[in-house]
Each structure stands twice: as structure tokens, then as C-alpha cells.
Tab-separated table of C-alpha atoms in Angstrom:
chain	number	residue	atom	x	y	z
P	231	UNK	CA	-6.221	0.230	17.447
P	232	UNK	CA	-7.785	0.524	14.290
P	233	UNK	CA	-6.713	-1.156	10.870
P	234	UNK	CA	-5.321	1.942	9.587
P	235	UNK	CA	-3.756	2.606	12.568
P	236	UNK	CA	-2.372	-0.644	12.504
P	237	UNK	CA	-1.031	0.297	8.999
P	238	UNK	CA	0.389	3.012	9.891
P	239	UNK	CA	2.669	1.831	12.789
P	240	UNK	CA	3.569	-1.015	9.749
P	241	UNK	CA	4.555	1.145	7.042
P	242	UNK	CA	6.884	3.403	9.877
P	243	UNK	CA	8.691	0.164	11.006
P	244	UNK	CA	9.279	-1.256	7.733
P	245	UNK	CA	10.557	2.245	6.508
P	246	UNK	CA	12.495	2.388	9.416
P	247	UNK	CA	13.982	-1.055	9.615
P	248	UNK	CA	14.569	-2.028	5.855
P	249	UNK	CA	15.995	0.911	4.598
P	250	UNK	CA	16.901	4.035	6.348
P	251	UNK	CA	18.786	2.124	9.326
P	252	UNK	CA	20.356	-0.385	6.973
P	253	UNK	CA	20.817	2.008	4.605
P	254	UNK	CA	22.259	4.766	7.122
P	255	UNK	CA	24.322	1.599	8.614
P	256	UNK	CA	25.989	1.086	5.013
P	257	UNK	CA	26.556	4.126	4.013
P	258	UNK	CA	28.739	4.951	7.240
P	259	UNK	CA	30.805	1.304	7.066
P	260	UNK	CA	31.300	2.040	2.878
P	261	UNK	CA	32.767	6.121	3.426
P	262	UNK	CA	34.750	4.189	6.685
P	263	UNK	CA	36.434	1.680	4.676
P	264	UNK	CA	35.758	3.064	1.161
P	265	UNK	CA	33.779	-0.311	0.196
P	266	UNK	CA	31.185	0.777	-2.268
P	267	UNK	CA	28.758	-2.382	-1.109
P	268	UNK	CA	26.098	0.221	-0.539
P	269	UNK	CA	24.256	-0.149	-3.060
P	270	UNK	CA	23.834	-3.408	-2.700
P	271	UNK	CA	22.564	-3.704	0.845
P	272	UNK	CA	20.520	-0.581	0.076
P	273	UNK	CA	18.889	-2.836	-2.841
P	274	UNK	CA	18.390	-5.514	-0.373
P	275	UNK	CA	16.699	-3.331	1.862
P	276	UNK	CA	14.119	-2.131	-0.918
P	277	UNK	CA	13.700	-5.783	-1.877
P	278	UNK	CA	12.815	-6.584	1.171
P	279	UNK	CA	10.973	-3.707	2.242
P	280	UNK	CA	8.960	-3.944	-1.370
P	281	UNK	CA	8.427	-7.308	-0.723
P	282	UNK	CA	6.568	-7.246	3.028
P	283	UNK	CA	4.732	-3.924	1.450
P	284	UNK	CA	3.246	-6.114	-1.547
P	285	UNK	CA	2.661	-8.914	0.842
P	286	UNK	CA	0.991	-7.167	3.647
P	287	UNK	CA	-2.470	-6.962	2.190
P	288	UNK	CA	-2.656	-10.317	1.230
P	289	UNK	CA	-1.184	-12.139	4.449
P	290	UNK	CA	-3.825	-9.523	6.664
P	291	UNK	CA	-6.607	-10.765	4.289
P	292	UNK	CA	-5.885	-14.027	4.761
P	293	UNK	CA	-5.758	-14.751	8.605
P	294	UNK	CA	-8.232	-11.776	9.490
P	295	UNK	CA	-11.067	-13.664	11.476
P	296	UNK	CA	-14.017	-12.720	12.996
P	297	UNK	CA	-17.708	-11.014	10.980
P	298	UNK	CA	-16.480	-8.015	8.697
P	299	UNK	CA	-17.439	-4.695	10.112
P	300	UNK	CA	-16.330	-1.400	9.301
P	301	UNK	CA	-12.150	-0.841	9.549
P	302	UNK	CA	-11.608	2.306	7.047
P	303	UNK	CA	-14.318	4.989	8.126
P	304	UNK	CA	-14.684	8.788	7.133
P	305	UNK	CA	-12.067	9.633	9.639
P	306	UNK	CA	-9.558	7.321	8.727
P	307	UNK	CA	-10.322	8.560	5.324
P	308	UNK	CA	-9.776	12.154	6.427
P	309	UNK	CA	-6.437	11.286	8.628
P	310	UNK	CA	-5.478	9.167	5.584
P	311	UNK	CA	-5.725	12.471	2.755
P	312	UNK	CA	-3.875	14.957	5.290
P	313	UNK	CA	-0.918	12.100	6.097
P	314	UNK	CA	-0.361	11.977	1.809
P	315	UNK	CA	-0.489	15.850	1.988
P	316	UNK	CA	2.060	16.044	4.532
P	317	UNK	CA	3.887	13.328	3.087
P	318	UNK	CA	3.605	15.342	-0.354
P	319	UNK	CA	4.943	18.239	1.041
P	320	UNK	CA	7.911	16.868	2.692
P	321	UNK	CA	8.858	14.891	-0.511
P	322	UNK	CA	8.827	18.192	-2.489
P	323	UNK	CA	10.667	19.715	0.282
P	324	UNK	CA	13.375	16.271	-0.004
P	325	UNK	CA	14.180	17.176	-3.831
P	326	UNK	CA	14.213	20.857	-3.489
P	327	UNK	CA	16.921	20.376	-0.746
P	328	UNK	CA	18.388	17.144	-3.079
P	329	UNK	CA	19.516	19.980	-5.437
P	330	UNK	CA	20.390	22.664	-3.879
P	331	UNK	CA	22.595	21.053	-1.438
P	332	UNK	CA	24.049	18.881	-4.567
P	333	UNK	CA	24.796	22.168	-6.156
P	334	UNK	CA	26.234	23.310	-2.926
P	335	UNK	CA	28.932	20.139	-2.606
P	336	UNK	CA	29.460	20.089	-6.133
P	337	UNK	CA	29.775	23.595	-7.187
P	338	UNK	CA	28.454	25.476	-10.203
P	339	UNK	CA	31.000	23.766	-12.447
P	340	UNK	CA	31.488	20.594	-11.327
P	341	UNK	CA	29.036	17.080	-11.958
P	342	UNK	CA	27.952	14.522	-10.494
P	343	UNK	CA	27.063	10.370	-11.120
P	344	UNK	CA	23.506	9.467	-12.688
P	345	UNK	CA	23.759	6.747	-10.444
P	346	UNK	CA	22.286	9.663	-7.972
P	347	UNK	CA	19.226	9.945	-9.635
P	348	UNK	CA	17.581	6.189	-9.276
P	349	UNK	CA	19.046	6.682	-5.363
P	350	UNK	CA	17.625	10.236	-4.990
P	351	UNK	CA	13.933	8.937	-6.318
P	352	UNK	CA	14.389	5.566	-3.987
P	353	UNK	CA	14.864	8.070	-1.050
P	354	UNK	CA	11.798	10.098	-1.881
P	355	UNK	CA	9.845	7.129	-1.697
P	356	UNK	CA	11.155	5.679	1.669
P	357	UNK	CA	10.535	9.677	2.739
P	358	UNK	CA	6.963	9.460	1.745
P	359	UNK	CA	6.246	6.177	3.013
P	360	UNK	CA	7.938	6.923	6.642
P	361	UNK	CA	6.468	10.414	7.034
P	362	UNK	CA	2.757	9.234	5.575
P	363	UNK	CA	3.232	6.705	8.362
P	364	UNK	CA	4.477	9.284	11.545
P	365	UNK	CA	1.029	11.553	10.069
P	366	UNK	CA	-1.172	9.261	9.907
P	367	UNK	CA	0.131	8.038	14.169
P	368	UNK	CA	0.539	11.964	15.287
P	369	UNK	CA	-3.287	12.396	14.197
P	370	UNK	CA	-4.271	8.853	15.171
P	371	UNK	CA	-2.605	9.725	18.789
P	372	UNK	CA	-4.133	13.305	18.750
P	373	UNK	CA	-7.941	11.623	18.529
P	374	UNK	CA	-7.483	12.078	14.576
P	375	UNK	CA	-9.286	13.939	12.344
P	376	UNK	CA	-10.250	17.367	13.871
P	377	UNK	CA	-10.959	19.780	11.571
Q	194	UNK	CA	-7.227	31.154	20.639
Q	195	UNK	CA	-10.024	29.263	19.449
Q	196	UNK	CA	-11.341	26.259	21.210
Q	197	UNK	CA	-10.516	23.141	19.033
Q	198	UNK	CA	-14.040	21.850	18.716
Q	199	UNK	CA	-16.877	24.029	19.518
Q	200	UNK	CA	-19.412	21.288	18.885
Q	201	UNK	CA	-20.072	19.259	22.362
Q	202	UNK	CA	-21.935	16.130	22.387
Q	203	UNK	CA	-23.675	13.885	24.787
Q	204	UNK	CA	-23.595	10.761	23.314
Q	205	UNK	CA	-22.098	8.769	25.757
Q	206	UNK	CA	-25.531	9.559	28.017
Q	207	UNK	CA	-27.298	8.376	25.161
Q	208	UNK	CA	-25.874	5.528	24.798
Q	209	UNK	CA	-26.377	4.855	29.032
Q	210	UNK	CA	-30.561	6.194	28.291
Q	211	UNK	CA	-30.270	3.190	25.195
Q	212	UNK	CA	-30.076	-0.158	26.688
Q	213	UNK	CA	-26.676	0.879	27.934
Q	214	UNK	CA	-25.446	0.720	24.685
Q	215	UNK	CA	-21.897	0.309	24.019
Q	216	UNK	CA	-19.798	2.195	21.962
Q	217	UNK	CA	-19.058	-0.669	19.380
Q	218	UNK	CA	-22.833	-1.025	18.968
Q	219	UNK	CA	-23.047	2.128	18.683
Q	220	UNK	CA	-20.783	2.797	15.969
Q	221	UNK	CA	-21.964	-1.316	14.343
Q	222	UNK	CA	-25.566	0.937	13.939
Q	223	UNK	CA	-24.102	4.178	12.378
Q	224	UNK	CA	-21.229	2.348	10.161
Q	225	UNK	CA	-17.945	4.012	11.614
Q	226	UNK	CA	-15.195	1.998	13.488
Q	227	UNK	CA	-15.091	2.256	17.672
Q	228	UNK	CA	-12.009	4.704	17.018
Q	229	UNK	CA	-14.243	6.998	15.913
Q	230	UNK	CA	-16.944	7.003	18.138
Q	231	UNK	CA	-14.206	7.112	21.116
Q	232	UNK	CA	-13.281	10.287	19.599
Q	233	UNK	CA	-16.404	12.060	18.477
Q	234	UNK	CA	-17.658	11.252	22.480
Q	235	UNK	CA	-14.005	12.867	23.767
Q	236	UNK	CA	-14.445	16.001	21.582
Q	237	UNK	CA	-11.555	14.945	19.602
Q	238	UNK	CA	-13.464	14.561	16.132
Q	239	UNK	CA	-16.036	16.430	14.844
Q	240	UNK	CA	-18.467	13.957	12.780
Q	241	UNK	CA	-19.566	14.947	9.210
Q	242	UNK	CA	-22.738	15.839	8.928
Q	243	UNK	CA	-24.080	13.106	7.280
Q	244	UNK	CA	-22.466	10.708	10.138
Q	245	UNK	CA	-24.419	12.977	13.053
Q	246	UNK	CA	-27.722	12.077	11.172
Q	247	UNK	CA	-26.937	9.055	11.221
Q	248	UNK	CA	-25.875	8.934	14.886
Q	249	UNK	CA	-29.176	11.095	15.941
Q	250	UNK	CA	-31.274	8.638	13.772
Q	251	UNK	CA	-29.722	5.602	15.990
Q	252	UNK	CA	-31.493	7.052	19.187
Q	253	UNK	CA	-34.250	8.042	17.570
Q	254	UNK	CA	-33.601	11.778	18.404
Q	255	UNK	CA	-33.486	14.555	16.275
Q	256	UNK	CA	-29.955	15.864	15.687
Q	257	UNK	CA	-29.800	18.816	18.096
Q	258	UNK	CA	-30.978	16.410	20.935
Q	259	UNK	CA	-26.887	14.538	20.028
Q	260	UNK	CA	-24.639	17.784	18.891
Q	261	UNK	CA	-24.622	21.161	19.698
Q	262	UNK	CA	-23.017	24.308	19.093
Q	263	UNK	CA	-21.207	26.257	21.718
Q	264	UNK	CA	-20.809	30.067	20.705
């Protein structure tokens, strides 16, 4: 498995694990009860997710061993470019579907919270992040890179 | 439908004609990872051009003695 790879598989467990299931997990236990501690855990989540994501690089760097040789060729590079495309895509696809299904809850007349808005971008980047990840494995597990 | 990769390769019978070469050698010499190597000799990736030089250059062949072109 390849650095990259490696990366990968990271950045699609800690999207998976720090947010979107805690996340998913609070927001279903705060509309059961009506306890708005969502937020918070969903803060926690980023905090920690943030954190490992800031961390990583330095922590790999630091207990890599072994001579240097090449880990980040021209088709990591090229599995790496279409992953942010994809990635790119879907997050444009997120906020399309953000609004319209907004204005479909809400109505033409009605409003809602700018609270949303912070929460809405936080979930476009844990969308990126995720489905950068699942490209980047999908192309990895295909033999990567064909053009 | 189109074949996925029309360019075939017989690198891996290089390598065996080399010293038995192995593929991280191989790939040490032309400055990719083993990934890639593993993929260009499966048909899974086709190299850039500047990469097959590279990897015809390594056994000392020209480049249509490594790659070539099914119609």
C-alpha cells in the first residue's frame, strides 16, 4: 500500500468516525429527546477530527524509518487531481441540494436559522474530505490511474 | 466497447532478461513507487511518456522494445 493510499484509507476513517457517525448519532438522540447538545458533540467531532488531520503529517514524518524513496509518483498525482474533481463535484452537488431541499421544508415564505450556514459549510467539508478519500481507494483498488 | 488500455507491455520479462530484477528495483531506477510499476506490468496504468523513456532507458532498450500499441 502506498503512502497515498495509506492517506486515503486515513482521511475516510477519520471522516467517518469523528463526524458523520457522531454527528448522525447526535442528531437522532437531540430530535428523540429534543436536547439541542448537537452542536456541541458535532464541534467535538471537528475538533477532534481537525486535530488528527493537522497532526497526521507531522506524527508520519516523525516515526517514518527506513532510506527515502519515492511515495507520491505521477500516478498518485493523477489519482490524487481526479479524487479533488470528484470530490468538487459532489460538494457542488451537496449545496445545490442544501438549498433546494431547504426551500422545499421551509417554503417560499418562510426562514430559517443562520446557525445553518457555519453547519451547512462544516458538512461540505466533511463531504469533500470523505468522498476525496472513497476516490482516491475506488481508483487505488481499480490499479489507479488509467486514462 | 473499447479495450481499457490498448498499450501492452512486457516488462515483467524484462525485468526476468535483467538480473531478475525486481519490481522495486525496477521502479528505485525509473523514480515511481512499486504501486505503479505493479500496475503499468498488469495493464492497469498506462505510463506517461516521459516515465516509458525512462523505463526503456533502464534496460537499455529503445522504447518500442518495452510498450506497444495494439490496433
Amino acid at each position: 500500500m502506498s503512502k497515498s493510499q495509506a492517506e486515503s484509507w486515513i482521511y475516510f476513517f477519520l471522516g467517518l468516525s469523528c463526524f458523520l457517525i457522531p454527528g448522525g448519532v447526535a442528531i437522532f438522540i437531540a430530535y428523540d429527546r429534543g436536547i439541542s447538545f448537537a452542536p456541541v458533540l458535532m464541534f467535538t467531532g471537528i475538533v477532534i477530527w481537525g486535530g488528527l488531520f493537522w497532526l497526521f503529517p507531522f506524527i508520519c514524518g516523525k516515526f517514518r524509518k527506513g532510506k527515502k524513496k519515492v511515495t507520491f509518483d505521477e500516478r498518485d498525482q493523477l489519482i490524487h487531481k481526479r479524487a479533488v474533481m470528484v470530490a468538487y463535484v459532489v460538494l457542488w452537488l451537496y449545496f445545490v441540494a442544501a438549498c433546494v431541499i431547504a426551500w422545499c421544508i421551509v417554503g417560499p415564505h418562510g426562514s430559517i436559522s443562520v446557525n445553518v450556514m457555519p453547519l451547512t459549510l462544516l458538512g461540505g467539508l466533511v463531504i469533500f474530505t470523505f468522498v476525496q478519500g472513497l476516490a482516491s481507494l475506488i481508483q487505488y483498488g481499480r490499479g489507479g490511474g488509467e486514462k | 466497447m473499447e479495450p481499457r488500455n490498448k498499450i501492452k507491455n512486457n516488462i515483467r520479462k524484462l525485468r526476468f532478461e535483467n538480473g531478475e530484477m525486481t519490481q522495486q528495483q525496477l521502479a528505485d531506477k525509473a523514480g515511481v513507487t512499486r504501486q505503479t510499476i505493479i500496475a503499468i506490468e498488469g495493464g492497469k496504468y498506462s505510463p506517461s511518456l516521459t516515465l516509458a523513456f525512462k523505463i526503456a532507458k533502464v534496460f537499455s532498450v529503445k522504447i518500442e522494445g518495452v510498450f506497444e500499441y495494439e490496433e
